[in-house]
mmCIF file of C-alpha atoms in Angstrom:
data_model
loop_
_atom_site.group_PDB
_atom_site.id
_atom_site.type_symbol
_atom_site.label_atom_id
_atom_site.label_comp_id
_atom_site.label_asym_id
_atom_site.label_seq_id
_atom_site.Cartn_x
_atom_site.Cartn_y
_atom_site.Cartn_z
ATOM 1 C CA MET F 1 96.773 129.293 97.723
ATOM 2 C CA LYS F 2 97.811 126.048 96.061
ATOM 3 C CA ILE F 3 95.089 124.591 93.835
ATOM 4 C CA ILE F 4 95.065 121.265 92.011
ATOM 5 C CA THR F 5 92.671 121.105 89.082
ATOM 6 C CA CYS F 6 92.064 117.639 87.656
ATOM 7 C CA PHE F 7 91.124 116.870 84.080
ATOM 8 C CA LYS F 8 90.429 113.832 81.944
ATOM 9 C CA LEU F 9 91.309 113.291 78.302
ATOM 10 C CA VAL F 10 88.432 111.994 76.197
ATOM 11 C CA PRO F 11 88.153 111.193 72.464
ATOM 12 C CA GLU F 12 86.893 113.837 70.064
ATOM 13 C CA GLU F 13 83.259 112.848 69.580
ATOM 14 C CA GLN F 14 82.935 113.881 65.946
ATOM 15 C CA ASP F 15 85.788 111.561 64.933
ATOM 16 C CA ILE F 16 84.373 108.395 66.530
ATOM 17 C CA VAL F 17 83.215 105.969 63.834
ATOM 18 C CA VAL F 18 80.389 103.438 64.209
ATOM 19 C CA THR F 19 81.450 100.256 62.407
ATOM 20 C CA ALA F 20 79.255 97.863 60.437
ATOM 21 C CA ASP F 21 79.133 95.431 63.388
ATOM 22 C CA HIS F 22 77.780 98.191 65.719
ATOM 23 C CA LYS F 23 81.046 98.861 67.565
ATOM 24 C CA LEU F 24 82.946 102.119 68.072
ATOM 25 C CA ASN F 25 86.229 102.807 66.303
ATOM 26 C CA PHE F 26 88.427 105.415 68.002
ATOM 27 C CA ASP F 27 91.423 105.173 65.628
ATOM 28 C CA ARG F 28 90.888 108.644 64.178
ATOM 29 C CA ALA F 29 89.606 110.275 67.369
ATOM 30 C CA ASP F 30 92.285 112.516 68.867
ATOM 31 C CA PRO F 31 92.219 113.211 72.611
ATOM 32 C CA LYS F 32 90.890 116.445 74.042
ATOM 33 C CA ILE F 33 90.255 117.853 77.510
ATOM 34 C CA SER F 34 86.802 116.922 78.753
ATOM 35 C CA GLN F 35 84.582 119.986 78.343
ATOM 36 C CA PHE F 36 83.375 119.830 81.949
ATOM 37 C CA ASP F 37 86.953 119.876 83.230
ATOM 38 C CA LEU F 38 87.650 123.110 81.358
ATOM 39 C CA ASN F 39 85.265 124.761 83.830
ATOM 40 C CA ALA F 40 87.358 123.435 86.715
ATOM 41 C CA VAL F 41 90.570 124.766 85.143
ATOM 42 C CA GLU F 42 88.997 128.185 84.591
ATOM 43 C CA ALA F 43 87.637 128.251 88.163
ATOM 44 C CA ALA F 44 91.101 127.442 89.520
ATOM 45 C CA MET F 45 92.660 130.307 87.587
ATOM 46 C CA GLN F 46 90.021 132.777 88.780
ATOM 47 C CA LEU F 47 90.557 131.745 92.410
ATOM 48 C CA SER F 48 94.360 131.662 92.389
ATOM 49 C CA GLY F 49 94.955 135.394 92.013
ATOM 50 C CA ASP F 50 98.436 136.800 91.439
ATOM 51 C CA ASP F 51 100.099 134.899 94.285
ATOM 52 C CA GLY F 52 98.408 131.510 93.909
ATOM 53 C CA GLN F 53 99.725 128.354 92.313
ATOM 54 C CA VAL F 54 97.601 126.170 90.042
ATOM 55 C CA ILE F 55 98.664 122.625 89.209
ATOM 56 C CA ALA F 56 96.909 120.586 86.535
ATOM 57 C CA LEU F 57 96.719 116.845 87.225
ATOM 58 C CA SER F 58 95.555 113.960 85.073
ATOM 59 C CA ALA F 59 95.699 110.172 85.270
ATOM 60 C CA GLY F 60 95.301 107.860 82.288
ATOM 61 C CA GLY F 61 96.899 105.772 79.571
ATOM 62 C CA PRO F 62 98.512 106.531 76.180
ATOM 63 C CA TYR F 63 96.385 109.660 75.616
ATOM 64 C CA LEU F 64 98.669 111.481 78.076
ATOM 65 C CA GLU F 65 101.552 111.211 75.589
ATOM 66 C CA ASN F 66 99.820 113.732 73.310
ATOM 67 C CA THR F 67 101.914 116.927 73.444
ATOM 68 C CA LYS F 68 99.168 119.029 71.843
ATOM 69 C CA VAL F 69 96.810 118.336 74.757
ATOM 70 C CA ARG F 70 99.524 119.114 77.296
ATOM 71 C CA LYS F 71 100.051 122.531 75.728
ATOM 72 C CA ASP F 72 96.287 123.038 75.601
ATOM 73 C CA VAL F 73 95.806 122.649 79.345
ATOM 74 C CA LEU F 74 98.914 124.677 80.251
ATOM 75 C CA SER F 75 97.922 127.478 77.870
ATOM 76 C CA ARG F 76 94.780 127.928 79.975
ATOM 77 C CA GLY F 77 96.811 129.166 82.927
ATOM 78 C CA PRO F 78 98.081 126.357 85.202
ATOM 79 C CA HIS F 79 101.682 126.890 86.286
ATOM 80 C CA GLU F 80 102.695 123.241 85.977
ATOM 81 C CA LEU F 81 101.356 119.869 84.931
ATOM 82 C CA TYR F 82 101.515 116.444 86.566
ATOM 83 C CA LEU F 83 100.723 113.350 84.491
ATOM 84 C CA LEU F 84 100.172 109.971 86.093
ATOM 85 C CA GLN F 85 100.374 107.376 83.331
ATOM 86 C CA ASP F 86 99.781 103.660 83.666
ATOM 87 C CA ALA F 87 98.319 101.098 81.264
ATOM 88 C CA SER F 88 95.763 100.001 83.874
ATOM 89 C CA LEU F 89 94.406 103.568 84.072
ATOM 90 C CA GLU F 90 93.393 103.741 80.412
ATOM 91 C CA PHE F 91 89.977 102.175 81.029
ATOM 92 C CA ALA F 92 89.995 102.313 84.824
ATOM 93 C CA LEU F 93 86.732 102.443 86.756
ATOM 94 C CA PRO F 94 86.095 105.556 88.918
ATOM 95 C CA LYS F 95 87.394 103.942 92.117
ATOM 96 C CA ASP F 96 90.851 103.180 90.722
ATOM 97 C CA THR F 97 91.116 106.559 88.996
ATOM 98 C CA ALA F 98 90.137 108.297 92.232
ATOM 99 C CA HIS F 99 92.637 106.278 94.245
ATOM 100 C CA ALA F 100 95.443 107.196 91.833
ATOM 101 C CA LEU F 101 94.527 110.903 91.858
ATOM 102 C CA ALA F 102 94.214 110.949 95.637
ATOM 103 C CA SER F 103 97.665 109.387 96.010
ATOM 104 C CA ALA F 104 99.171 111.886 93.566
ATOM 105 C CA ALA F 105 97.456 114.860 95.230
ATOM 106 C CA SER F 106 98.711 113.788 98.657
ATOM 107 C CA LYS F 107 102.252 113.753 97.331
ATOM 108 C CA ILE F 108 101.892 117.164 95.648
ATOM 109 C CA GLY F 109 100.050 118.874 98.505
ATOM 110 C CA PHE F 110 97.226 121.396 98.064
ATOM 111 C CA ASP F 111 94.751 123.770 99.679
ATOM 112 C CA LEU F 112 91.912 123.213 97.222
ATOM 113 C CA MET F 113 91.227 120.479 94.670
ATOM 114 C CA LEU F 114 88.799 121.054 91.804
ATOM 115 C CA PHE F 115 87.014 118.673 89.448
ATOM 116 C CA GLY F 116 84.462 119.088 86.690
ATOM 117 C CA GLU F 117 80.971 117.766 87.327
ATOM 118 C CA GLY F 118 81.661 114.615 85.271
ATOM 119 C CA SER F 119 83.692 113.361 82.340
ATOM 120 C CA GLY F 120 82.765 113.935 78.724
ATOM 121 C CA ASP F 121 82.715 110.219 77.924
ATOM 122 C CA VAL F 122 81.086 108.137 80.676
ATOM 123 C CA TYR F 123 79.894 111.062 82.879
ATOM 124 C CA ALA F 124 79.863 108.897 86.013
ATOM 125 C CA GLN F 125 80.155 111.926 88.356
ATOM 126 C CA GLN F 126 81.995 109.804 90.906
ATOM 127 C CA VAL F 127 85.739 110.499 90.768
ATOM 128 C CA GLY F 128 85.818 113.868 92.534
ATOM 129 C CA LEU F 129 83.577 112.688 95.354
ATOM 130 C CA LEU F 130 85.585 109.490 95.774
ATOM 131 C CA VAL F 131 88.857 111.440 95.947
ATOM 132 C CA GLY F 132 87.465 113.639 98.718
ATOM 133 C CA GLU F 133 86.254 110.605 100.646
ATOM 134 C CA MET F 134 89.616 108.841 100.299
ATOM 135 C CA LEU F 135 91.462 111.924 101.526
ATOM 136 C CA GLN F 136 88.910 112.433 104.346
ATOM 137 C CA LEU F 137 88.355 116.066 103.397
ATOM 138 C CA PRO F 138 85.257 118.291 103.130
ATOM 139 C CA THR F 139 83.817 117.437 99.703
ATOM 140 C CA VAL F 140 80.912 119.004 97.819
ATOM 141 C CA ASN F 141 79.595 118.566 94.285
ATOM 142 C CA ALA F 142 77.293 120.695 92.088
ATOM 143 C CA VAL F 143 79.216 123.842 93.071
ATOM 144 C CA SER F 144 78.126 126.882 91.044
ATOM 145 C CA ASN F 145 80.083 129.628 92.853
ATOM 146 C CA ILE F 146 83.232 129.763 95.011
ATOM 147 C CA GLN F 147 84.627 132.535 97.193
ATOM 148 C CA VAL F 148 87.933 132.157 99.014
ATOM 149 C CA LEU F 149 87.977 133.528 102.563
ATOM 150 C CA ASP F 150 90.627 133.361 105.264
ATOM 151 C CA GLY F 151 91.467 129.652 105.486
ATOM 152 C CA ARG F 152 88.079 128.557 104.203
ATOM 153 C CA VAL F 153 85.792 128.749 101.162
ATOM 154 C CA LEU F 154 82.202 129.920 100.784
ATOM 155 C CA ILE F 155 80.394 127.997 98.073
ATOM 156 C CA GLU F 156 76.988 127.980 96.437
ATOM 157 C CA ARG F 157 75.087 125.000 95.077
ATOM 158 C CA THR F 158 72.263 125.802 92.678
ATOM 159 C CA LEU F 159 69.587 123.212 93.411
ATOM 160 C CA GLU F 160 66.180 122.730 91.806
ATOM 161 C CA ASP F 161 64.240 125.140 94.025
ATOM 162 C CA GLU F 162 66.906 126.923 96.043
ATOM 163 C CA ILE F 163 70.532 128.033 96.287
ATOM 164 C CA GLU F 164 72.432 126.301 99.079
ATOM 165 C CA VAL F 165 75.299 128.242 100.697
ATOM 166 C CA LEU F 166 78.007 126.305 102.551
ATOM 167 C CA GLU F 167 81.209 127.310 104.305
ATOM 168 C CA LEU F 168 84.053 124.788 104.290
ATOM 169 C CA SER F 169 87.451 124.719 105.935
ATOM 170 C CA LEU F 170 90.540 124.106 103.795
ATOM 171 C CA PRO F 171 91.837 121.846 102.400
ATOM 172 C CA ALA F 172 88.715 120.778 100.507
ATOM 173 C CA VAL F 173 87.610 119.023 97.330
ATOM 174 C CA LEU F 174 84.978 120.619 95.070
ATOM 175 C CA CYS F 175 83.216 119.463 91.890
ATOM 176 C CA VAL F 176 82.057 122.462 89.857
ATOM 177 C CA THR F 177 79.169 122.670 87.404
ATOM 178 C CA SER F 178 79.369 123.902 83.824
ATOM 179 C CA ASP F 179 77.413 127.018 84.894
ATOM 180 C CA ILE F 180 80.193 128.319 87.126
ATOM 181 C CA ASN F 181 82.011 130.114 84.282
ATOM 182 C CA VAL F 182 82.741 130.261 80.567
ATOM 183 C CA PRO F 183 86.246 128.863 79.869
ATOM 184 C CA LYS F 184 88.459 131.395 78.103
ATOM 185 C CA VAL F 185 90.053 130.675 74.750
ATOM 186 C CA PRO F 186 93.864 130.751 75.170
ATOM 187 C CA SER F 187 95.725 133.568 73.414
ATOM 188 C CA MET F 188 98.577 132.886 70.998
ATOM 189 C CA LYS F 189 101.026 134.210 73.599
ATOM 190 C CA ALA F 190 99.655 131.752 76.178
ATOM 191 C CA ILE F 191 99.883 128.861 73.708
ATOM 192 C CA LEU F 192 103.522 129.658 72.885
ATOM 193 C CA GLY F 193 104.375 130.067 76.565
ATOM 194 C CA ALA F 194 102.787 126.747 77.519
ATOM 195 C CA GLY F 195 105.730 124.804 76.104
ATOM 196 C CA LYS F 196 108.067 126.385 78.670
ATOM 197 C CA LYS F 197 106.063 125.309 81.721
ATOM 198 C CA PRO F 198 107.228 122.265 83.754
ATOM 199 C CA VAL F 199 105.649 118.864 83.152
ATOM 200 C CA THR F 200 106.184 116.043 85.657
ATOM 201 C CA HIS F 201 105.620 112.438 84.575
ATOM 202 C CA TRP F 202 104.806 109.850 87.203
ATOM 203 C CA LYS F 203 104.313 106.123 86.970
ATOM 204 C CA ALA F 204 102.199 104.113 89.378
ATOM 205 C CA SER F 205 105.302 103.138 91.344
ATOM 206 C CA ASP F 206 106.164 106.810 91.935
ATOM 207 C CA ILE F 207 103.094 107.244 94.132
ATOM 208 C CA ASP F 208 102.958 103.695 95.549
ATOM 209 C CA TRP F 209 99.697 102.971 93.734
ATOM 210 C CA THR F 210 98.482 99.583 92.535
ATOM 211 C CA PRO F 211 95.116 98.850 90.901
ATOM 212 C CA SER F 212 92.569 97.063 93.064
ATOM 213 C CA GLN F 213 90.587 94.005 92.096
ATOM 214 C CA PRO F 214 87.539 95.415 90.279
ATOM 215 C CA TYR F 215 84.035 94.362 91.221
ATOM 216 C CA THR F 216 82.957 94.742 87.599
ATOM 217 C CA GLU F 217 84.697 95.009 84.252
ATOM 218 C CA MET F 218 83.656 96.382 80.887
ATOM 219 C CA ALA F 219 83.045 93.584 78.411
ATOM 220 C CA ASN F 220 82.326 95.676 75.311
ATOM 221 C CA ILE F 221 80.549 98.739 73.992
ATOM 222 C CA GLN F 222 77.717 97.944 71.611
ATOM 223 C CA VAL F 223 75.966 100.624 69.565
ATOM 224 C CA PRO F 224 72.203 100.075 69.141
ATOM 225 C CA PRO F 225 71.285 99.305 65.521
ATOM 226 C CA GLN F 226 70.060 102.327 63.626
ATOM 227 C CA ALA F 227 66.579 102.189 62.158
ATOM 228 C CA GLU F 228 66.567 102.581 58.404
ATOM 229 C CA ARG F 229 65.170 105.905 57.219
ATOM 230 C CA LYS F 230 61.774 105.658 55.592
ATOM 231 C CA HIS F 231 60.525 107.916 52.825
ATOM 232 C CA ILE F 232 56.756 108.128 52.700
ATOM 233 C CA ILE F 233 55.285 110.118 49.827
ATOM 234 C CA ILE F 234 51.700 111.378 49.978
ATOM 235 C CA GLU F 235 50.785 112.702 46.549
ATOM 236 C CA ASN F 236 47.599 114.728 47.156
ATOM 237 C CA ASP F 237 45.948 116.951 49.740
ATOM 238 C CA SER F 238 42.644 115.141 50.156
ATOM 239 C CA PRO F 239 41.182 114.845 53.682
ATOM 240 C CA ASP F 240 42.187 111.167 53.798
ATOM 241 C CA SER F 241 45.782 112.023 52.805
ATOM 242 C CA ILE F 242 45.980 114.768 55.434
ATOM 243 C CA ALA F 243 44.671 112.348 58.072
ATOM 244 C CA GLU F 244 47.276 109.804 56.961
ATOM 245 C CA LEU F 245 50.035 112.435 57.256
ATOM 246 C CA ALA F 246 48.821 113.348 60.742
ATOM 247 C CA GLU F 247 49.006 109.701 61.828
ATOM 248 C CA HIS F 248 52.586 109.393 60.587
ATOM 249 C CA LEU F 249 53.576 112.547 62.461
ATOM 250 C CA LYS F 250 51.965 111.259 65.672
ATOM 251 C CA LYS F 251 54.000 108.058 65.473
ATOM 252 C CA VAL F 252 57.237 109.977 64.986
ATOM 253 C CA LEU F 253 56.548 112.428 67.825
ATOM 254 C CA ASN F 254 55.423 109.733 70.241
#
């Protein structure tokens, strides 16, 4: 079985700085694999078996030049890595990202294509579904379990009050939840071996992809102003002071 597992690079949250003018500074935020996509990578490895082939695929901008992240994804098991890099994909909306991934996947060829449930930055939960629609393939999201059968897959979707079981023919596109597995931590041997695995770099022209005219565009990201912390000191334990403390607590909790 040939499986493509897609991932997105997102900034490390703890290194994002809120500036004095309520904007976000990403200068010190290194890229990392979106946590939700790690579940898709792990699911691909569990399904591939000894004879399967797993290909990691990502589309984006300058983040894809980071060699540390490339080794990170390959150390988790995929046999090779495809990177589709274009300046217009750095802040692309889900439709353009999906179109680029669909074009790349068509060129690579696959039996099963896996996505995480959303990205760790905008969490739009659209790209995987859009890719499936563009490729005109059976597509399901919220997948919590996958079993590979003869030329088809049996999947489970854990819904609010029930578990839905579906059988799909291959090829198919699935978006897995974070409950499907616990991503393994790569061993030192896997990390060292990741540098020997093949990496293919594609530009937009290599897959005959051009960005479409967007319906909307991001103007800016504005962080809401933070309320200044207040220190209220109540110096005695009289009934009136206790009532005052209770009122302050009610305001905070409500």
